[in-house]
Coordinates of C-alpha atoms and ligand atoms in Angstrom, one line a residue:
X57 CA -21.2 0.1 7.8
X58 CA -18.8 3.0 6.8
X59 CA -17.9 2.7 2.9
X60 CA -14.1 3.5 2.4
X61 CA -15.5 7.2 1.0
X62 CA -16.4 8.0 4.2
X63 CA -13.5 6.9 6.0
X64 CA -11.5 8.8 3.9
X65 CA -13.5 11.8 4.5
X66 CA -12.8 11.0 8.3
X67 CA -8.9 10.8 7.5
X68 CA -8.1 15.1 7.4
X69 CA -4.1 13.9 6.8
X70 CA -5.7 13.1 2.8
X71 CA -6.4 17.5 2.4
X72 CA -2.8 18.0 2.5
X73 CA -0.7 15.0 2.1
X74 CA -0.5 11.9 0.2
X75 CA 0.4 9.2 3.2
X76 CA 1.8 6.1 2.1
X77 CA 3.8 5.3 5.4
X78 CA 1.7 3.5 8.0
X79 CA 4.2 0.9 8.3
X80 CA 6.0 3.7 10.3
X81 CA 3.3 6.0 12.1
X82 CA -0.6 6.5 11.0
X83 CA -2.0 9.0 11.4
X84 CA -5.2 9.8 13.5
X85 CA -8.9 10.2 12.0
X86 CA -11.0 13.2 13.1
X87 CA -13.4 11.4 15.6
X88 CA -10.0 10.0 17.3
X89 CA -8.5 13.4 17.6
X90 CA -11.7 15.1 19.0
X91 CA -11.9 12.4 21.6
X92 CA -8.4 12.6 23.0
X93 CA -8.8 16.9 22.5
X94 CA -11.9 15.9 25.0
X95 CA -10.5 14.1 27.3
X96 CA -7.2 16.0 27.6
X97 CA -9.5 19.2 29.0
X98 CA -11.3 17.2 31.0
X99 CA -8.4 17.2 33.5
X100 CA -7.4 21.0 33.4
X101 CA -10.1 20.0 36.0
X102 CA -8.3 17.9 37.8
X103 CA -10.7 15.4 39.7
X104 CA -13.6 17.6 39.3
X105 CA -13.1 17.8 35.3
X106 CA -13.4 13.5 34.8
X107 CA -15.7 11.6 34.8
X108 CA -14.7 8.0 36.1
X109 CA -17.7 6.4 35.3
X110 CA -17.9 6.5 31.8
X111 CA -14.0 6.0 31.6
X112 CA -14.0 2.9 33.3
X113 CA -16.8 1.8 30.9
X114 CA -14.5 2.8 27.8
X115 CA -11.6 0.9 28.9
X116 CA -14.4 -2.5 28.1
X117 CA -15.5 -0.9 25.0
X118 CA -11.8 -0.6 24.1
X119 CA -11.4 -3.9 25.1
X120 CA -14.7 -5.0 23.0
X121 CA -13.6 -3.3 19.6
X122 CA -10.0 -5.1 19.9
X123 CA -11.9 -8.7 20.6
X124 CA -13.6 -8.2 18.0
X125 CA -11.1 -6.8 15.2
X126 CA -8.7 -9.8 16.0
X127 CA -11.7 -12.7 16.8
X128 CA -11.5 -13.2 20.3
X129 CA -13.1 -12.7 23.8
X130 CA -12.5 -8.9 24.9
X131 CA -11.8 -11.1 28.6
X132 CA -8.7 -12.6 26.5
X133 CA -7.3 -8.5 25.7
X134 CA -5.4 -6.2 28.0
X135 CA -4.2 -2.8 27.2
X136 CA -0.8 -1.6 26.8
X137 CA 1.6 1.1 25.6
X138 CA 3.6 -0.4 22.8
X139 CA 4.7 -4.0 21.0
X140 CA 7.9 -3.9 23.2
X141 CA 5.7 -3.3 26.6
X142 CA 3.7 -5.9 25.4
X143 CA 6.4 -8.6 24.8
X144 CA 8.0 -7.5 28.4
X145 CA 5.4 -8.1 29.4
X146 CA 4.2 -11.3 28.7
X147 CA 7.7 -12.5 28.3
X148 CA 8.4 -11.5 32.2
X149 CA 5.1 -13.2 33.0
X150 CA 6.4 -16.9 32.3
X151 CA 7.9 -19.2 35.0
X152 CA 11.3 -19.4 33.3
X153 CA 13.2 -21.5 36.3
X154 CA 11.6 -24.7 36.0
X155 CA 11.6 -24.5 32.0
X156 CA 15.5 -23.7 32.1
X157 CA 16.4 -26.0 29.6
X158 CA 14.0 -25.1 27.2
X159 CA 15.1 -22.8 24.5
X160 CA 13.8 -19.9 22.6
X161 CA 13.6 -18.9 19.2
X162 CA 13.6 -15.8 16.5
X163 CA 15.3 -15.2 13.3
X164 CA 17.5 -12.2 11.6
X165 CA 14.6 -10.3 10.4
X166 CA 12.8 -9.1 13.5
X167 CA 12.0 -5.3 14.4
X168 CA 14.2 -4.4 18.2
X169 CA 11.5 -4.5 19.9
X170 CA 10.5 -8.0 18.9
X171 CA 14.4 -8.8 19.5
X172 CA 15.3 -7.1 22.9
X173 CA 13.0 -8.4 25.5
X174 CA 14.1 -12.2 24.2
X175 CA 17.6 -11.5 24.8
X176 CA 16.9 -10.3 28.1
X177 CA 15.1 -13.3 29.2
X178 CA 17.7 -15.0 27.8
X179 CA 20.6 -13.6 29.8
X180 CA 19.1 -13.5 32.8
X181 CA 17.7 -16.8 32.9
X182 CA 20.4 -18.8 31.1
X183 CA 18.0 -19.7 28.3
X184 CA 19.1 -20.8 24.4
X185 CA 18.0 -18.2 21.9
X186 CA 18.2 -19.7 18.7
X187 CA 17.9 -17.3 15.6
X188 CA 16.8 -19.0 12.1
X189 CA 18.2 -17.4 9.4
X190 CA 16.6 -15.9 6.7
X191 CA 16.8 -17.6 3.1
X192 CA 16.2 -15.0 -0.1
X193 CA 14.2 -16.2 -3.3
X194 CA 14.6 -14.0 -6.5
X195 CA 15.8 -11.2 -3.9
X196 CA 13.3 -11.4 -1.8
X197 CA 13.8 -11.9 1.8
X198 CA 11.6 -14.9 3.4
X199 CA 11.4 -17.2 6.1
X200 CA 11.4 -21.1 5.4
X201 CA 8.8 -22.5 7.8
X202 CA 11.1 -26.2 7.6
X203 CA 13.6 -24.2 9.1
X204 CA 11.5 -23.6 11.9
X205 CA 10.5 -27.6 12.3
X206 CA 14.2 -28.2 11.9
X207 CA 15.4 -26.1 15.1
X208 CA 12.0 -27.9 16.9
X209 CA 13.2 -31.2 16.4
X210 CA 16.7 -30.8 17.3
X211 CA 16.6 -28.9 20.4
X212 CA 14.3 -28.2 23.1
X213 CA 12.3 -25.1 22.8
X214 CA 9.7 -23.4 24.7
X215 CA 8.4 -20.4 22.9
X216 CA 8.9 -18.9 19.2
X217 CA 8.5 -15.2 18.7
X218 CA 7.9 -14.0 15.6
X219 CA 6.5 -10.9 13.3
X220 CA 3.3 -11.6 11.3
X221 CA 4.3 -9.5 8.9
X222 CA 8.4 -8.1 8.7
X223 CA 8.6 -4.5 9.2
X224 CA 11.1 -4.0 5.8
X225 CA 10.0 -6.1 2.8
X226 CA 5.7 -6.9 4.4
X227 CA 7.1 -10.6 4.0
X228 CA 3.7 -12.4 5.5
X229 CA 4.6 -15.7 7.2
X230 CA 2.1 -18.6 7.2
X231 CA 0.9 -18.4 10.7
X232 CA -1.5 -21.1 10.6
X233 CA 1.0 -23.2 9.3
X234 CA 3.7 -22.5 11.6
X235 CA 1.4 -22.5 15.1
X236 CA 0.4 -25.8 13.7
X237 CA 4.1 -27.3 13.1
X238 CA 4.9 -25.1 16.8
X239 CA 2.0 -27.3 19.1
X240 CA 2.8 -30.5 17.5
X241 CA 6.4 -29.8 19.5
X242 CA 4.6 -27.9 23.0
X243 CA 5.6 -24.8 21.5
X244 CA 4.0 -21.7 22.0
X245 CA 3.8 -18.8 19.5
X246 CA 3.9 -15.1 20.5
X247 CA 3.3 -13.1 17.6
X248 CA 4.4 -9.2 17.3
X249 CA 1.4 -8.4 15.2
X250 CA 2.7 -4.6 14.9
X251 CA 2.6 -4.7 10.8
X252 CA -0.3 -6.6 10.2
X253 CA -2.8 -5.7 12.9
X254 CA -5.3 -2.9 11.6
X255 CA -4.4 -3.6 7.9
X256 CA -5.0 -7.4 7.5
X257 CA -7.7 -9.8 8.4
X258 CA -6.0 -11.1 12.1
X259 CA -8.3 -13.8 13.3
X260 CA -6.2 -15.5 16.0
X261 CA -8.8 -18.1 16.6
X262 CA -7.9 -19.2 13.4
X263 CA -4.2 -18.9 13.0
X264 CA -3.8 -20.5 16.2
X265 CA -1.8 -17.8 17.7
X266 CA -1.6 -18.6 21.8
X267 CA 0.0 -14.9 22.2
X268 CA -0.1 -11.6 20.1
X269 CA 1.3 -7.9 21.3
X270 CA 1.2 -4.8 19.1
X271 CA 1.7 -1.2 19.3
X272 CA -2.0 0.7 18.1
X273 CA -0.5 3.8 16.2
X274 CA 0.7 2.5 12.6
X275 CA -2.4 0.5 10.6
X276 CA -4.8 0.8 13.5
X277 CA -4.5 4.4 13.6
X278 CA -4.5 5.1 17.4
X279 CA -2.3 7.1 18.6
X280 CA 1.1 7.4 20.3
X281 CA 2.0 5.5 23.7
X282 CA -0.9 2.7 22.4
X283 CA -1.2 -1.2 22.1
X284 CA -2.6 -4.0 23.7
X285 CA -2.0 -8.4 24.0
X286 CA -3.8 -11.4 23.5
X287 CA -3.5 -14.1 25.6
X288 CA -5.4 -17.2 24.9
X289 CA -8.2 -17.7 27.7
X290 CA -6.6 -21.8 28.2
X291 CA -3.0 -20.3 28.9
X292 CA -4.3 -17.4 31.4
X293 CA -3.7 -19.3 34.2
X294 CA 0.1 -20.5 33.1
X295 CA 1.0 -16.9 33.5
X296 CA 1.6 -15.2 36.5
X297 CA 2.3 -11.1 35.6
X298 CA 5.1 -8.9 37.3
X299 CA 3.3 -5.8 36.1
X300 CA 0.5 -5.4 38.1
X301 CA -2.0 -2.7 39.2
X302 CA -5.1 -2.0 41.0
X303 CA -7.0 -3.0 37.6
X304 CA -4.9 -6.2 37.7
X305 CA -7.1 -7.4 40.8
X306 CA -10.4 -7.8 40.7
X307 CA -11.2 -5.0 43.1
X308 CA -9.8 -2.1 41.9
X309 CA -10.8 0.3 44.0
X310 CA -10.3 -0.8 46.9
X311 CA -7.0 1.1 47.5
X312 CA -5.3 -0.5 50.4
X313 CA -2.4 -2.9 51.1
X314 CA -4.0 -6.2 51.1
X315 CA -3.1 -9.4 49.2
X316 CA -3.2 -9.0 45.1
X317 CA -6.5 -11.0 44.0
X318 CA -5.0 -11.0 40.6
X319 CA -8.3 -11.4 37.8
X320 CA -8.6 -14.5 36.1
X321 CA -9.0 -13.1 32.6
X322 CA -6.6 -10.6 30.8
X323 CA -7.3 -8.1 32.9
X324 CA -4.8 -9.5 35.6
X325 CA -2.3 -7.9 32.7
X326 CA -3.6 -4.3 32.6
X327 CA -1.0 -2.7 34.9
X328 CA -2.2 0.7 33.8
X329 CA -4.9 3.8 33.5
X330 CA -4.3 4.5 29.6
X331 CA -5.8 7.6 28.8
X332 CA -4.7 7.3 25.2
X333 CA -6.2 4.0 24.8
X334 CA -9.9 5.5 24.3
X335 CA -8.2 7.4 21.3
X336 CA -7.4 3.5 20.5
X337 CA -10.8 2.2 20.8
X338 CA -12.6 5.0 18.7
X339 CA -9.6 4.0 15.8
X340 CA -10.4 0.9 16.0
X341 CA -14.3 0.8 16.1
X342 CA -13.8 3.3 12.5
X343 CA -11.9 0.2 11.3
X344 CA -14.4 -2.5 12.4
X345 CA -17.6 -0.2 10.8
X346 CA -15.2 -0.5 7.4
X347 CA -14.7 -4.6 8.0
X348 CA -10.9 -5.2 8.2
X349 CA -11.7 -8.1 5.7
X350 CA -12.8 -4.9 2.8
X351 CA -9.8 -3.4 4.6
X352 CA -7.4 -6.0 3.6
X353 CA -9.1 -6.4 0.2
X354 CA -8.6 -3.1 -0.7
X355 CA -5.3 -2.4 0.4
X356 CA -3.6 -5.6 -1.1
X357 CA -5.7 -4.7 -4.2
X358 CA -3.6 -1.0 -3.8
X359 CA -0.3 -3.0 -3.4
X360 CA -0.8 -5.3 -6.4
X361 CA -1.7 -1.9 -8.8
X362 CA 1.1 -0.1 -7.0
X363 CA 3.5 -3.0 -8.4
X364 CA 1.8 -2.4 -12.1
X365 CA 2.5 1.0 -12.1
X366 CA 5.9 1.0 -10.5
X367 CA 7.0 -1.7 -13.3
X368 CA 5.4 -0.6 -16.2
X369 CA 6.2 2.9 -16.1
X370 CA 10.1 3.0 -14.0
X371 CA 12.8 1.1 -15.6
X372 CA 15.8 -0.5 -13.5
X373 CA 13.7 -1.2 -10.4
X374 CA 13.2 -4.4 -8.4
X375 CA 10.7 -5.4 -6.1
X376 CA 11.6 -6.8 -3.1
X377 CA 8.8 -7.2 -1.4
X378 CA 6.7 -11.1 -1.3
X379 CA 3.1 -11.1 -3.1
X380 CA 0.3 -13.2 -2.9
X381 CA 0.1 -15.1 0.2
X382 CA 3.3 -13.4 1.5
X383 CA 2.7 -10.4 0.7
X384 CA 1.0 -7.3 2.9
X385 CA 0.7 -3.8 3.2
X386 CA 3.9 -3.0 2.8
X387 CA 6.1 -2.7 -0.8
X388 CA 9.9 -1.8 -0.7
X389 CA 11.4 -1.3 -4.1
X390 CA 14.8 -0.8 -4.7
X391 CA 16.2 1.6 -7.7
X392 CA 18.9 1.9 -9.6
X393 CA 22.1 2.9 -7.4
X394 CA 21.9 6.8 -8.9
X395 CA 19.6 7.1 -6.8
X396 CA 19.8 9.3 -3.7
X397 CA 17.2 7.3 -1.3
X398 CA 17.5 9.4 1.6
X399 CA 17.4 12.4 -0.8
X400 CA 14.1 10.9 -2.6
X401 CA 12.3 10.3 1.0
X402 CA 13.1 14.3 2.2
X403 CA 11.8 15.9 -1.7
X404 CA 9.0 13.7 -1.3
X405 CA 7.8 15.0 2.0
X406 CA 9.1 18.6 2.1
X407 CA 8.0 19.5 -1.9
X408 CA 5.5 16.8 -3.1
X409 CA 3.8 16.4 0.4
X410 CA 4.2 12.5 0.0
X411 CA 5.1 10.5 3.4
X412 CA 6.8 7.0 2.6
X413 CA 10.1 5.9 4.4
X414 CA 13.5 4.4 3.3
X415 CA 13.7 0.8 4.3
X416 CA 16.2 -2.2 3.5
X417 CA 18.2 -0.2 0.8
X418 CA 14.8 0.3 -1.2
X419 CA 11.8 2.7 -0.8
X420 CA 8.9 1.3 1.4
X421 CA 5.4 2.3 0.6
X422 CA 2.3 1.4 2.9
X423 CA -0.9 2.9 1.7
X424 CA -3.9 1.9 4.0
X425 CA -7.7 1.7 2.4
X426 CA -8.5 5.2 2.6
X427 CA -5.4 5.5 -0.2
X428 CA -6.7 5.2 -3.9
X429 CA -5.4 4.8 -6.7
X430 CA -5.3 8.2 -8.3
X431 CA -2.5 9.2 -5.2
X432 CA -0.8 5.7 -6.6
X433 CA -0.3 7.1 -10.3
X434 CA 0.6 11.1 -8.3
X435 CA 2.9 9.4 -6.4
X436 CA 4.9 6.9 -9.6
X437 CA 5.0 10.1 -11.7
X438 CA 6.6 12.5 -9.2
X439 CA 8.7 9.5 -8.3
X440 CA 9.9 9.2 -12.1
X441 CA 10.5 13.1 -12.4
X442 CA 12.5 13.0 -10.1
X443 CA 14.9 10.2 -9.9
Ligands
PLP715 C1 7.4 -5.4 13.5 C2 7.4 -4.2 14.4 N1 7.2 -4.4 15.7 C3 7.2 -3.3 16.5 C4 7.3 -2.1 16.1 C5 7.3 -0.9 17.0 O1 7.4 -1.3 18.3 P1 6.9 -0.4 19.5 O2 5.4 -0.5 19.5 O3 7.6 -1.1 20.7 O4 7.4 1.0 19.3 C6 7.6 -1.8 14.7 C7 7.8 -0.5 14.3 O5 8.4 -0.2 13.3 C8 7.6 -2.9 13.9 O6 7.8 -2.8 12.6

């Protein structure tokens, strides 16, 4: 077990900064960075410089530490380069002729690359998307999960995709709910787990989610040109991958042309050699000795203070970010219109050393759980001298 002291010990980024913007890139921990310093030498080398053996076993241990962050078999995970790879990917995996008439569905609020890949599949295969609108309570931006049962019930549908957590305001949708409401119709659910992965407890098993894809470089804290799916083991065999490489078949090194002997488990996905990926895996086992559920505890517990401080001590603000159930990570607060956002973000950084970002006309903050609350009450004061 690694107490949240030591993890920020192994987070060098807290020496000089004061990072509250993992909802846009996180930063790497030291044990990641030496890692990837490692194996980038190793092929100055060339051949003679790596060592395929043990890289061929990290690739399963990457695999391992994702199955078990997320509560799943590590033969239901394949590794990938980004949430939008990830979506192609599965998304380009589906037979899509003989479910023609069968529609899709998103809504206004969705990050491009949970939007792009949909309308593709969409053109090019004549398919209905369908995008719910978003409804706003006190300000806040949500989606209704009636509006979803709605759509299901009047037209055919195929396949929702959908953000656990929305990349401007954190709002956190119900996904137990709505994969329930989703299979009572034969809908499947494809989650872009981008903002919630590596921050909040994901158990898939138990939100029902039959595919997730995610990019590992904001809460997980791998790095760039990382990510991986899920695919539930029962749908494996629905999907038949474009993407494909010599670990896609179950002998991979056995170079020549020869029919494709795809692999039965998720491994039929991995189209790829990601040497960034062990950077991934070592991220991900520092979250997993935290426990993602103290993770999750002490972030939202961040958040909820964060909102104290903000109120108590700033006048003319307004929270537009969900709490409780709906909320996450992520808080975006608007100020009054005075208020030079773009100007705030660029003082922050350049004088105060502070990293947030400007989001949805409001400030977003996203500490993670090697934050505290000392750099919450820094960052409200600097914040109030200078607006
Ligand atoms: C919800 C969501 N999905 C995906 C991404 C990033 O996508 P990709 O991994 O394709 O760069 C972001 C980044 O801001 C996001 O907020």
């Amino acid at each position: 077990m690694t107490s949240l002291e030591e993890f920020r010990n192994q987070m060098s980024i807290t020496k000089s900064h004061i990072y509250f913007n993992h909802a846009g890139i996180g930063p790497i921990s030291d044990s990641t960075l030496q890692l990837l310093e490692n194996l980038s030498k190793s092929q100055r080398l060339g051949n003679q410089g790596i060592d395929w053996e043990p890289f061929m076993t990290w690739h399963g241990s990457v695999r391992k530490e994702i199955s078990h962050l997320i509560n799943c078999s590590s033969e239901e995970v394949a590794l990938t380069n980004s949430t939008a790879t990830g979506i192609s990917h599965i998304l380009s995996s589906m037979n899509w002729i003989d479910s023609k008439e069968r529609g899709l569905i998103l809504n206004d609020l969705e990050f491009s690359s949970n939007s792009f890949a949909y309308q593709q599949i969409s053109k090019k295969f004549k398919i209905p998307l369908h995008i719910i609108q978003s409804i706003k309570e006190d300000g806040i931006e949500k989606l209704s999960l009636d509006d979803f049962r709605s759509k299901m019930e009047t037209v055919p549908i195929s396949l929702i995709g959908i953000s656990h957590v929305q990349f401007q305001n954190g709002f956190r949708i119900d996904l137990e709910k709505l994969t329930k409401i989703a299979h009572e119709y034969d809908v499947k659910v494809l989650v872009d787990a981008m903002q919630s992965i590596g921050a909040l407890n994901v158990d898939v098993k138990k939100l029902g989610v039959d595919f997730l894809a995610t990019g590992g470089f904001k809460w997980c804290l791998g790095p760039l040109s990382t990510g991986f799916i899920y695919i539930k083991e029962k749908l494996l065999d629905s999907l038949e991958p474009v993407f494909v490489g010599p670990l896609s078949d179950k002998n991979p090194t056995e170079f020549l042309h020869r029919p494709f002997n795809s692999h039965d488990s998720a491994l039929k996905f991995q189209y790829t050699f990601n040497f960034q990926a062990s950077g991934l895996g070592e991220a991900i086992r520092l979250l997993n000795s935290v426990s993602i559920a103290k993770i999750e505890t002490k972030i939202i517990s961040l958040i909820e203070y964060a909102i104290e401080q903000f109120k108590n001590q700033i006048s003319g603000i307004m929270i537009i970010s969900p709490t409780g159930k709906e909320g996450s990570g992520i808080l975006t607060i608007k100020f009054p219109e005075k208020v030079n956002l773009e100007e705030t973000e660029k003082k922050l950084s350049k004088k105060h050393k502070i990293a947030i970002s400007v989001r949805a006309g409001g400030l977003r903050f996203s500490p993670h759980a090697y934050n505290t609350e000392d750099e919450i009450d820094k960052v409200v004061s600097v914040i109030k001298n200078i607006i």
